[in-house]
């Protein structure tokens, strides 16, 4: 197979030693490893590897927890950057730092080894789920839900090709994309990562993305220069969990489940997808990471997948009887690579021991290592001596966020827009005076959504973190001027004068994974609704532009607007929205998910059915019909009493956390002696590690929905000075209770009027000395109001 990308492999002091054979190599570890000693093949490399080096090939740590020195010592086969990991501890690091670190890991992994062992290049994997969006300056494409609305395989193929080029510019080899989940409950926080609720559409578009990222098998350039290894994820059932709970359980007849949720995999496998990621979820109670019948029997046996099966973030640790650092069950079930962001050292030690004592047969270890080596062979990284920065695309910064890539992204934005209502207002007439309102109108982080620069997106990100991007407002202003009119930005709808038309841009705040899980589909933020009603009261026609990662119940907004466009999460090229509003492009987007009629749940699972069915989308020439107002009743709106202040890694919608005057979005960040960072409890960063400097104070404010508090917490080291908690009354000294909790794992603290006195709408923790408190959940509880306090 022809490869233009060049890799590096060293045996002993030089490549020549490999060609001549390495006479001091360790003994062959199993019959499966037998191969000619002078051949640069995966089998030959395996034959000269120690158990320790073999195990390192199947361990994938996060760059936030290892250094190049660790790589040089252990020789991991692969590494990753998680959503909040960046070079040198900076998730906003400039692109050049990504390439610099890639060179450092490459050099460390290929440094000569003693005893004749081969030094094998490591692969770096990243979550480029809608462009290489972890890197500042990259093109941020619309999320998959938007691409599903285009239904355009050629477009998706071109997006994959552009993304692969931008990944290679920064020296990275492998992406954890595409997601080919078939999302069947829109309450799932990862719905926007799915192309559609239709298995057939997901199959088509997922296969097209694989082709774009990797090239076509058998054709020149496949997995060569400008191409990266793709990952079909997550096998399987991630989009079918009960009530849309991320990492939850999928229940039902196995054949019926596979007919829906495994349906996209044959097409991806046929396109030669290099890897498949195991899913967090369970199938009928069995975690996928430990499900041998499915990972080996179905995926390997029936579907014929021969590539690498990689785990998800500590997913192996969720298997019954496993921990993050001790889990032979996953390897025996069919996992080839453990994604173990932080506990890599202990996992390495336990796996080595288990191979040596026979718990893990050598043949199974060799099988997994060979799959990793064969992926490297397919990528061409065993064929020469060139570092990432010296490759053809390495450091070609004009290709990162290149104009031609942004043009593809803008095309995708326009083709993804779905027109749900149009009372003759669109396309906008030339020469109109337009007022553009809504906090989202000139907000690039919000239109980009999750997995954009940071894992959750939004938060403290600004337009400066998306250089070269265009907001929706900027696109509208340019289009209005080109049409002989004018547009003014009035986020609160209070512009001077009376416009001919108002465009209101509003929608969901960014989120990713379980943080985005919802209990219903009611859209609660009433900013857009208030603006639409205010313009209506003034007799000004309105266009609603709705940003969301899923269909949501927006009957009130649909009633209030004259035209309504589902714009999804368009990414960095907001001008694509204006291309449709002004008629430069026709609205060809069609719903790839049915739209809910009621707020309680997904249309697929409710007898009321859909307000707009799969495939719905108006054109400008659609017959104009009298609008029948939609039912605006939603019981869920009255049931959200704000009792949960912090859970699943996010603050409640009405809750704020501050350290003095420094706002800590989702209880994360630094301010006035407080440092709050993500911590894994049940899932990635679903808890917080809060470090107090002497005299620091953390205050949360929110709704008074219950007289008592329940706080799930743990203490690794007892406080050395007084720690107090306050809820509007006198401070309560909790130092003794925290000291007793030291080292005892997760516990529950119940705070009631009996010890706090008043329990108002604030909760403050203060420490007189250095102290770290770990918090998983904070909730109000009326039922415990008369109880005693406990720790």
mmCIF file of N, CA, C and O in Angstrom, residues 606-675:
data_model
loop_
_atom_site.group_PDB
_atom_site.id
_atom_site.type_symbol
_atom_site.label_atom_id
_atom_site.label_comp_id
_atom_site.label_asym_id
_atom_site.label_seq_id
_atom_site.Cartn_x
_atom_site.Cartn_y
_atom_site.Cartn_z
ATOM 1 N N UNK A 606 -43.831 8.761 22.768
ATOM 2 C CA UNK A 606 -45.064 9.303 23.331
ATOM 3 C C UNK A 606 -46.217 9.151 22.348
ATOM 4 O O UNK A 606 -46.037 9.274 21.131
ATOM 5 N N UNK A 607 -47.419 8.889 22.845
ATOM 6 C CA UNK A 607 -48.564 8.645 21.957
ATOM 7 C C UNK A 607 -48.981 9.874 21.162
ATOM 8 O O UNK A 607 -49.634 9.745 20.125
ATOM 9 N N UNK A 608 -48.624 11.072 21.650
ATOM 10 C CA UNK A 608 -49.041 12.282 20.935
ATOM 11 C C UNK A 608 -48.360 12.402 19.570
ATOM 12 O O UNK A 608 -48.825 13.119 18.692
ATOM 13 N N UNK A 609 -47.214 11.704 19.428
ATOM 14 C CA UNK A 609 -46.508 11.794 18.166
ATOM 15 C C UNK A 609 -45.759 13.099 18.021
ATOM 16 O O UNK A 609 -45.469 13.796 18.993
ATOM 17 N N UNK A 610 -45.453 13.444 16.782
ATOM 18 C CA UNK A 610 -44.607 14.596 16.514
ATOM 19 C C UNK A 610 -45.413 15.802 16.060
ATOM 20 O O UNK A 610 -46.442 15.684 15.393
ATOM 21 N N UNK A 611 -44.914 16.979 16.417
ATOM 22 C CA UNK A 611 -45.453 18.218 15.861
ATOM 23 C C UNK A 611 -45.019 18.343 14.409
ATOM 24 O O UNK A 611 -45.818 18.651 13.519
ATOM 25 N N UNK A 612 -43.732 18.073 14.156
ATOM 26 C CA UNK A 612 -43.173 18.031 12.805
ATOM 27 C C UNK A 612 -42.467 16.686 12.650
ATOM 28 O O UNK A 612 -41.608 16.345 13.452
ATOM 29 N N UNK A 613 -42.792 15.910 11.629
ATOM 30 C CA UNK A 613 -42.218 14.559 11.498
ATOM 31 C C UNK A 613 -40.811 14.573 10.920
ATOM 32 O O UNK A 613 -40.339 15.589 10.388
ATOM 33 N N UNK A 614 -40.161 13.438 11.020
ATOM 34 C CA UNK A 614 -38.876 13.224 10.382
ATOM 35 C C UNK A 614 -38.990 13.595 8.905
ATOM 36 O O UNK A 614 -39.935 13.201 8.219
ATOM 37 N N UNK A 615 -38.041 14.393 8.412
ATOM 38 C CA UNK A 615 -38.057 14.793 7.010
ATOM 39 C C UNK A 615 -38.797 16.079 6.725
ATOM 40 O O UNK A 615 -38.844 16.535 5.581
ATOM 41 N N UNK A 616 -39.364 16.713 7.755
ATOM 42 C CA UNK A 616 -40.122 17.942 7.560
ATOM 43 C C UNK A 616 -39.179 19.115 7.356
ATOM 44 O O UNK A 616 -38.116 19.202 7.957
ATOM 45 N N UNK A 617 -39.584 20.039 6.541
ATOM 46 C CA UNK A 617 -38.845 21.277 6.325
ATOM 47 C C UNK A 617 -39.480 22.046 5.191
ATOM 48 O O UNK A 617 -39.682 21.502 4.100
ATOM 49 N N UNK A 618 -39.823 23.294 5.436
ATOM 50 C CA UNK A 618 -40.492 24.107 4.431
ATOM 51 C C UNK A 618 -39.493 24.715 3.447
ATOM 52 O O UNK A 618 -38.335 24.947 3.784
ATOM 53 N N UNK A 619 -39.971 24.976 2.234
ATOM 54 C CA UNK A 619 -39.229 25.780 1.276
ATOM 55 C C UNK A 619 -39.878 27.146 1.179
ATOM 56 O O UNK A 619 -40.985 27.373 1.689
ATOM 57 N N UNK A 620 -39.216 28.081 0.551
ATOM 58 C CA UNK A 620 -39.786 29.422 0.417
ATOM 59 C C UNK A 620 -41.076 29.421 -0.411
ATOM 60 O O UNK A 620 -41.931 30.287 -0.247
ATOM 61 N N UNK A 621 -41.205 28.425 -1.282
ATOM 62 C CA UNK A 621 -42.372 28.390 -2.166
ATOM 63 C C UNK A 621 -43.502 27.516 -1.626
ATOM 64 O O UNK A 621 -44.487 27.274 -2.317
ATOM 65 N N UNK A 622 -43.361 27.067 -0.379
ATOM 66 C CA UNK A 622 -44.425 26.252 0.213
ATOM 67 C C UNK A 622 -45.707 27.064 0.304
ATOM 68 O O UNK A 622 -45.676 28.265 0.612
ATOM 69 N N UNK A 623 -46.851 26.444 0.035
ATOM 70 C CA UNK A 623 -48.130 27.176 0.099
ATOM 71 C C UNK A 623 -48.328 27.792 1.479
ATOM 72 O O UNK A 623 -48.098 27.151 2.507
ATOM 73 N N UNK A 624 -48.762 29.037 1.494
ATOM 74 C CA UNK A 624 -49.011 29.704 2.769
ATOM 75 C C UNK A 624 -50.396 29.329 3.265
ATOM 76 O O UNK A 624 -51.375 29.453 2.553
ATOM 77 N N UNK A 625 -50.440 28.826 4.501
ATOM 78 C CA UNK A 625 -51.695 28.390 5.085
ATOM 79 C C UNK A 625 -51.952 29.155 6.370
ATOM 80 O O UNK A 625 -51.027 29.638 7.028
ATOM 81 N N UNK A 626 -53.211 29.267 6.729
ATOM 82 C CA UNK A 626 -53.573 29.946 7.968
ATOM 83 C C UNK A 626 -52.935 29.206 9.142
ATOM 84 O O UNK A 626 -53.027 27.979 9.232
ATOM 85 N N UNK A 627 -52.278 29.946 10.009
ATOM 86 C CA UNK A 627 -51.576 29.340 11.136
ATOM 87 C C UNK A 627 -52.548 29.015 12.256
ATOM 88 O O UNK A 627 -53.345 29.856 12.668
ATOM 89 N N UNK A 628 -52.479 27.786 12.740
ATOM 90 C CA UNK A 628 -53.311 27.354 13.860
ATOM 91 C C UNK A 628 -52.444 27.377 15.116
ATOM 92 O O UNK A 628 -51.459 26.642 15.206
ATOM 93 N N UNK A 629 -52.764 28.233 16.090
ATOM 94 C CA UNK A 629 -51.923 28.336 17.298
ATOM 95 C C UNK A 629 -51.756 26.992 17.988
ATOM 96 O O UNK A 629 -52.675 26.183 18.072
ATOM 97 N N UNK A 630 -50.542 26.777 18.490
ATOM 98 C CA UNK A 630 -50.205 25.525 19.163
ATOM 99 C C UNK A 630 -50.557 25.594 20.638
ATOM 100 O O UNK A 630 -50.585 26.673 21.249
ATOM 101 N N UNK A 631 -50.795 24.430 21.214
ATOM 102 C CA UNK A 631 -51.074 24.326 22.646
ATOM 103 C C UNK A 631 -49.829 24.731 23.436
ATOM 104 O O UNK A 631 -48.736 24.202 23.213
ATOM 105 N N UNK A 632 -49.982 25.661 24.373
ATOM 106 C CA UNK A 632 -48.840 26.150 25.143
ATOM 107 C C UNK A 632 -48.786 25.583 26.558
ATOM 108 O O UNK A 632 -47.971 26.022 27.376
ATOM 109 N N UNK A 633 -49.615 24.596 26.853
ATOM 110 C CA UNK A 633 -49.601 24.028 28.201
ATOM 111 C C UNK A 633 -48.458 23.043 28.351
ATOM 112 O O UNK A 633 -48.177 22.244 27.459
ATOM 113 N N UNK A 634 -47.772 23.105 29.502
ATOM 114 C CA UNK A 634 -46.642 22.227 29.783
ATOM 115 C C UNK A 634 -46.528 22.087 31.290
ATOM 116 O O UNK A 634 -46.080 23.009 31.981
ATOM 117 N N UNK A 635 -46.917 20.927 31.794
ATOM 118 C CA UNK A 635 -46.890 20.696 33.233
ATOM 119 C C UNK A 635 -45.472 20.794 33.782
ATOM 120 O O UNK A 635 -45.241 21.284 34.888
ATOM 121 N N UNK A 636 -44.493 20.372 32.997
ATOM 122 C CA UNK A 636 -43.109 20.367 33.475
ATOM 123 C C UNK A 636 -42.624 21.757 33.860
ATOM 124 O O UNK A 636 -41.766 21.899 34.732
ATOM 125 N N UNK A 637 -43.160 22.775 33.226
ATOM 126 C CA UNK A 637 -42.727 24.133 33.542
ATOM 127 C C UNK A 637 -43.062 24.524 34.973
ATOM 128 O O UNK A 637 -42.362 25.332 35.583
ATOM 129 N N UNK A 638 -44.127 23.947 35.503
ATOM 130 C CA UNK A 638 -44.534 24.285 36.872
ATOM 131 C C UNK A 638 -43.902 23.365 37.907
ATOM 132 O O UNK A 638 -44.011 23.614 39.104
ATOM 133 N N UNK A 639 -43.246 22.303 37.443
ATOM 134 C CA UNK A 639 -42.667 21.337 38.374
ATOM 135 C C UNK A 639 -41.192 21.562 38.641
ATOM 136 O O UNK A 639 -40.619 20.951 39.517
ATOM 137 N N UNK A 640 -40.559 22.427 37.897
ATOM 138 C CA UNK A 640 -39.140 22.689 38.076
ATOM 139 C C UNK A 640 -38.954 23.702 39.191
ATOM 140 O O UNK A 640 -38.997 24.893 38.978
ATOM 141 N N UNK A 641 -38.765 23.212 40.423
ATOM 142 C CA UNK A 641 -38.698 24.118 41.568
ATOM 143 C C UNK A 641 -37.276 24.463 41.984
ATOM 144 O O UNK A 641 -37.058 25.083 43.019
ATOM 145 N N UNK A 642 -36.302 24.045 41.186
ATOM 146 C CA UNK A 642 -34.928 24.419 41.470
ATOM 147 C C UNK A 642 -34.314 23.753 42.673
ATOM 148 O O UNK A 642 -33.388 24.292 43.288
ATOM 149 N N UNK A 643 -34.802 22.573 43.056
ATOM 150 C CA UNK A 643 -34.286 21.908 44.251
ATOM 151 C C UNK A 643 -32.835 21.455 44.092
ATOM 152 O O UNK A 643 -32.088 21.405 45.059
ATOM 153 N N UNK A 644 -32.432 21.105 42.886
ATOM 154 C CA UNK A 644 -31.066 20.640 42.658
ATOM 155 C C UNK A 644 -30.179 21.841 42.330
ATOM 156 O O UNK A 644 -30.359 22.506 41.319
ATOM 157 N N UNK A 645 -29.220 22.092 43.210
ATOM 158 C CA UNK A 645 -28.310 23.226 43.016
ATOM 159 C C UNK A 645 -27.055 22.831 42.250
ATOM 160 O O UNK A 645 -26.502 23.631 41.508
ATOM 161 N N UNK A 646 -26.590 21.608 42.460
ATOM 162 C CA UNK A 646 -25.421 21.138 41.715
ATOM 163 C C UNK A 646 -25.501 19.620 41.595
ATOM 164 O O UNK A 646 -25.694 18.922 42.591
ATOM 165 N N UNK A 647 -25.372 19.117 40.362
ATOM 166 C CA UNK A 647 -25.376 17.673 40.119
ATOM 167 C C UNK A 647 -24.855 17.419 38.716
ATOM 168 O O UNK A 647 -24.963 18.277 37.830
ATOM 169 N N UNK A 648 -24.289 16.244 38.503
ATOM 170 C CA UNK A 648 -23.788 15.828 37.190
ATOM 171 C C UNK A 648 -22.854 16.862 36.571
ATOM 172 O O UNK A 648 -22.840 17.068 35.361
ATOM 173 N N UNK A 649 -22.094 17.531 37.411
ATOM 174 C CA UNK A 649 -21.104 18.467 36.912
ATOM 175 C C UNK A 649 -21.634 19.811 36.475
ATOM 176 O O UNK A 649 -20.937 20.559 35.776
ATOM 177 N N UNK A 650 -22.855 20.166 36.864
ATOM 178 C CA UNK A 650 -23.369 21.477 36.466
ATOM 179 C C UNK A 650 -24.244 22.059 37.561
ATOM 180 O O UNK A 650 -24.875 21.341 38.345
ATOM 181 N N UNK A 651 -24.278 23.376 37.591
ATOM 182 C CA UNK A 651 -25.148 24.088 38.511
ATOM 183 C C UNK A 651 -26.568 24.101 37.973
ATOM 184 O O UNK A 651 -26.795 24.043 36.755
ATOM 185 N N UNK A 652 -27.538 24.196 38.876
ATOM 186 C CA UNK A 652 -28.922 24.356 38.462
ATOM 187 C C UNK A 652 -29.106 25.626 37.652
ATOM 188 O O UNK A 652 -28.300 26.569 37.746
ATOM 189 N N UNK A 653 -30.173 25.668 36.869
ATOM 190 C CA UNK A 653 -30.389 26.785 35.949
ATOM 191 C C UNK A 653 -30.468 28.128 36.655
ATOM 192 O O UNK A 653 -30.131 29.171 36.078
ATOM 193 N N UNK A 654 -30.909 28.136 37.920
ATOM 194 C CA UNK A 654 -31.081 29.395 38.639
ATOM 195 C C UNK A 654 -30.023 29.595 39.724
ATOM 196 O O UNK A 654 -30.188 30.415 40.622
ATOM 197 N N UNK A 655 -28.930 28.855 39.626
ATOM 198 C CA UNK A 655 -27.918 28.877 40.678
ATOM 199 C C UNK A 655 -26.632 29.513 40.169
ATOM 200 O O UNK A 655 -26.211 29.270 39.030
ATOM 201 N N UNK A 656 -26.005 30.331 41.024
ATOM 202 C CA UNK A 656 -24.712 30.916 40.715
ATOM 203 C C UNK A 656 -23.718 30.585 41.820
ATOM 204 O O UNK A 656 -24.096 30.449 42.992
ATOM 205 N N UNK A 657 -22.448 30.443 41.442
ATOM 206 C CA UNK A 657 -21.376 30.222 42.408
ATOM 207 C C UNK A 657 -20.363 31.345 42.254
ATOM 208 O O UNK A 657 -19.941 31.657 41.132
ATOM 209 N N UNK A 658 -19.991 31.962 43.366
ATOM 210 C CA UNK A 658 -19.033 33.057 43.313
ATOM 211 C C UNK A 658 -18.003 32.903 44.431
ATOM 212 O O UNK A 658 -18.282 32.354 45.496
ATOM 213 N N UNK A 659 -16.791 33.373 44.159
ATOM 214 C CA UNK A 659 -15.753 33.521 45.175
ATOM 215 C C UNK A 659 -15.520 35.024 45.275
ATOM 216 O O UNK A 659 -14.894 35.619 44.396
ATOM 217 N N UNK A 660 -16.062 35.638 46.340
ATOM 218 C CA UNK A 660 -16.166 37.096 46.423
ATOM 219 C C UNK A 660 -16.927 37.567 45.189
ATOM 220 O O UNK A 660 -18.072 37.200 45.015
ATOM 221 N N UNK A 661 -16.285 38.333 44.310
ATOM 222 C CA UNK A 661 -16.997 38.829 43.131
ATOM 223 C C UNK A 661 -16.691 38.043 41.866
ATOM 224 O O UNK A 661 -17.151 38.406 40.786
ATOM 225 N N UNK A 662 -15.909 36.991 41.991
ATOM 226 C CA UNK A 662 -15.531 36.204 40.815
ATOM 227 C C UNK A 662 -16.563 35.107 40.568
ATOM 228 O O UNK A 662 -16.781 34.240 41.415
ATOM 229 N N UNK A 663 -17.201 35.150 39.409
ATOM 230 C CA UNK A 663 -18.205 34.156 39.044
ATOM 231 C C UNK A 663 -17.508 32.859 38.630
ATOM 232 O O UNK A 663 -16.516 32.875 37.891
ATOM 233 N N UNK A 664 -18.018 31.728 39.117
ATOM 234 C CA UNK A 664 -17.475 30.415 38.777
ATOM 235 C C UNK A 664 -18.537 29.637 38.009
ATOM 236 O O UNK A 664 -19.359 28.917 38.594
ATOM 237 N N UNK A 665 -18.587 29.757 36.686
ATOM 238 C CA UNK A 665 -19.606 29.052 35.893
ATOM 239 C C UNK A 665 -19.532 27.543 36.122
ATOM 240 O O UNK A 665 -18.453 26.955 36.061
ATOM 241 N N UNK A 666 -20.694 26.956 36.403
ATOM 242 C CA UNK A 666 -20.781 25.516 36.684
ATOM 243 C C UNK A 666 -19.771 25.079 37.741
ATOM 244 O O UNK A 666 -19.229 23.978 37.687
ATOM 245 N N UNK A 667 -19.547 25.972 38.704
ATOM 246 C CA UNK A 667 -18.674 25.675 39.843
ATOM 247 C C UNK A 667 -17.298 25.211 39.362
ATOM 248 O O UNK A 667 -16.763 24.200 39.770
ATOM 249 N N UNK A 668 -16.729 26.003 38.474
ATOM 250 C CA UNK A 668 -15.413 25.701 37.919
ATOM 251 C C UNK A 668 -14.678 27.013 37.693
ATOM 252 O O UNK A 668 -15.244 27.981 37.198
ATOM 253 N N UNK A 669 -13.402 27.052 38.072
ATOM 254 C CA UNK A 669 -12.599 28.239 37.821
ATOM 255 C C UNK A 669 -11.846 28.681 39.055
ATOM 256 O O UNK A 669 -11.767 27.979 40.067
ATOM 257 N N UNK A 670 -11.297 29.876 38.988
ATOM 258 C CA UNK A 670 -10.465 30.416 40.059
ATOM 259 C C UNK A 670 -10.901 31.828 40.395
ATOM 260 O O UNK A 670 -11.228 32.619 39.503
ATOM 261 N N UNK A 671 -10.900 32.135 41.695
ATOM 262 C CA UNK A 671 -11.229 33.493 42.111
ATOM 263 C C UNK A 671 -11.104 33.667 43.604
ATOM 264 O O UNK A 671 -11.628 32.846 44.368
ATOM 265 N N UNK A 672 -10.381 34.688 44.025
ATOM 266 C CA UNK A 672 -10.307 35.087 45.430
ATOM 267 C C UNK A 672 -10.032 33.919 46.378
ATOM 268 O O UNK A 672 -10.755 33.706 47.347
ATOM 269 N N UNK A 673 -9.002 33.161 46.066
ATOM 270 C CA UNK A 673 -8.596 32.086 46.958
ATOM 271 C C UNK A 673 -9.304 30.767 46.759
ATOM 272 O O UNK A 673 -9.032 29.798 47.470
ATOM 273 N N UNK A 674 -10.217 30.696 45.814
ATOM 274 C CA UNK A 674 -10.943 29.451 45.504
ATOM 275 C C UNK A 674 -10.480 28.930 44.144
ATOM 276 O O UNK A 674 -10.438 29.680 43.168
ATOM 277 N N UNK A 675 -10.155 27.638 44.086
ATOM 278 C CA UNK A 675 -9.855 26.989 42.808
ATOM 279 C C UNK A 675 -10.733 25.748 42.704
ATOM 280 O O UNK A 675 -10.583 24.797 43.483
#
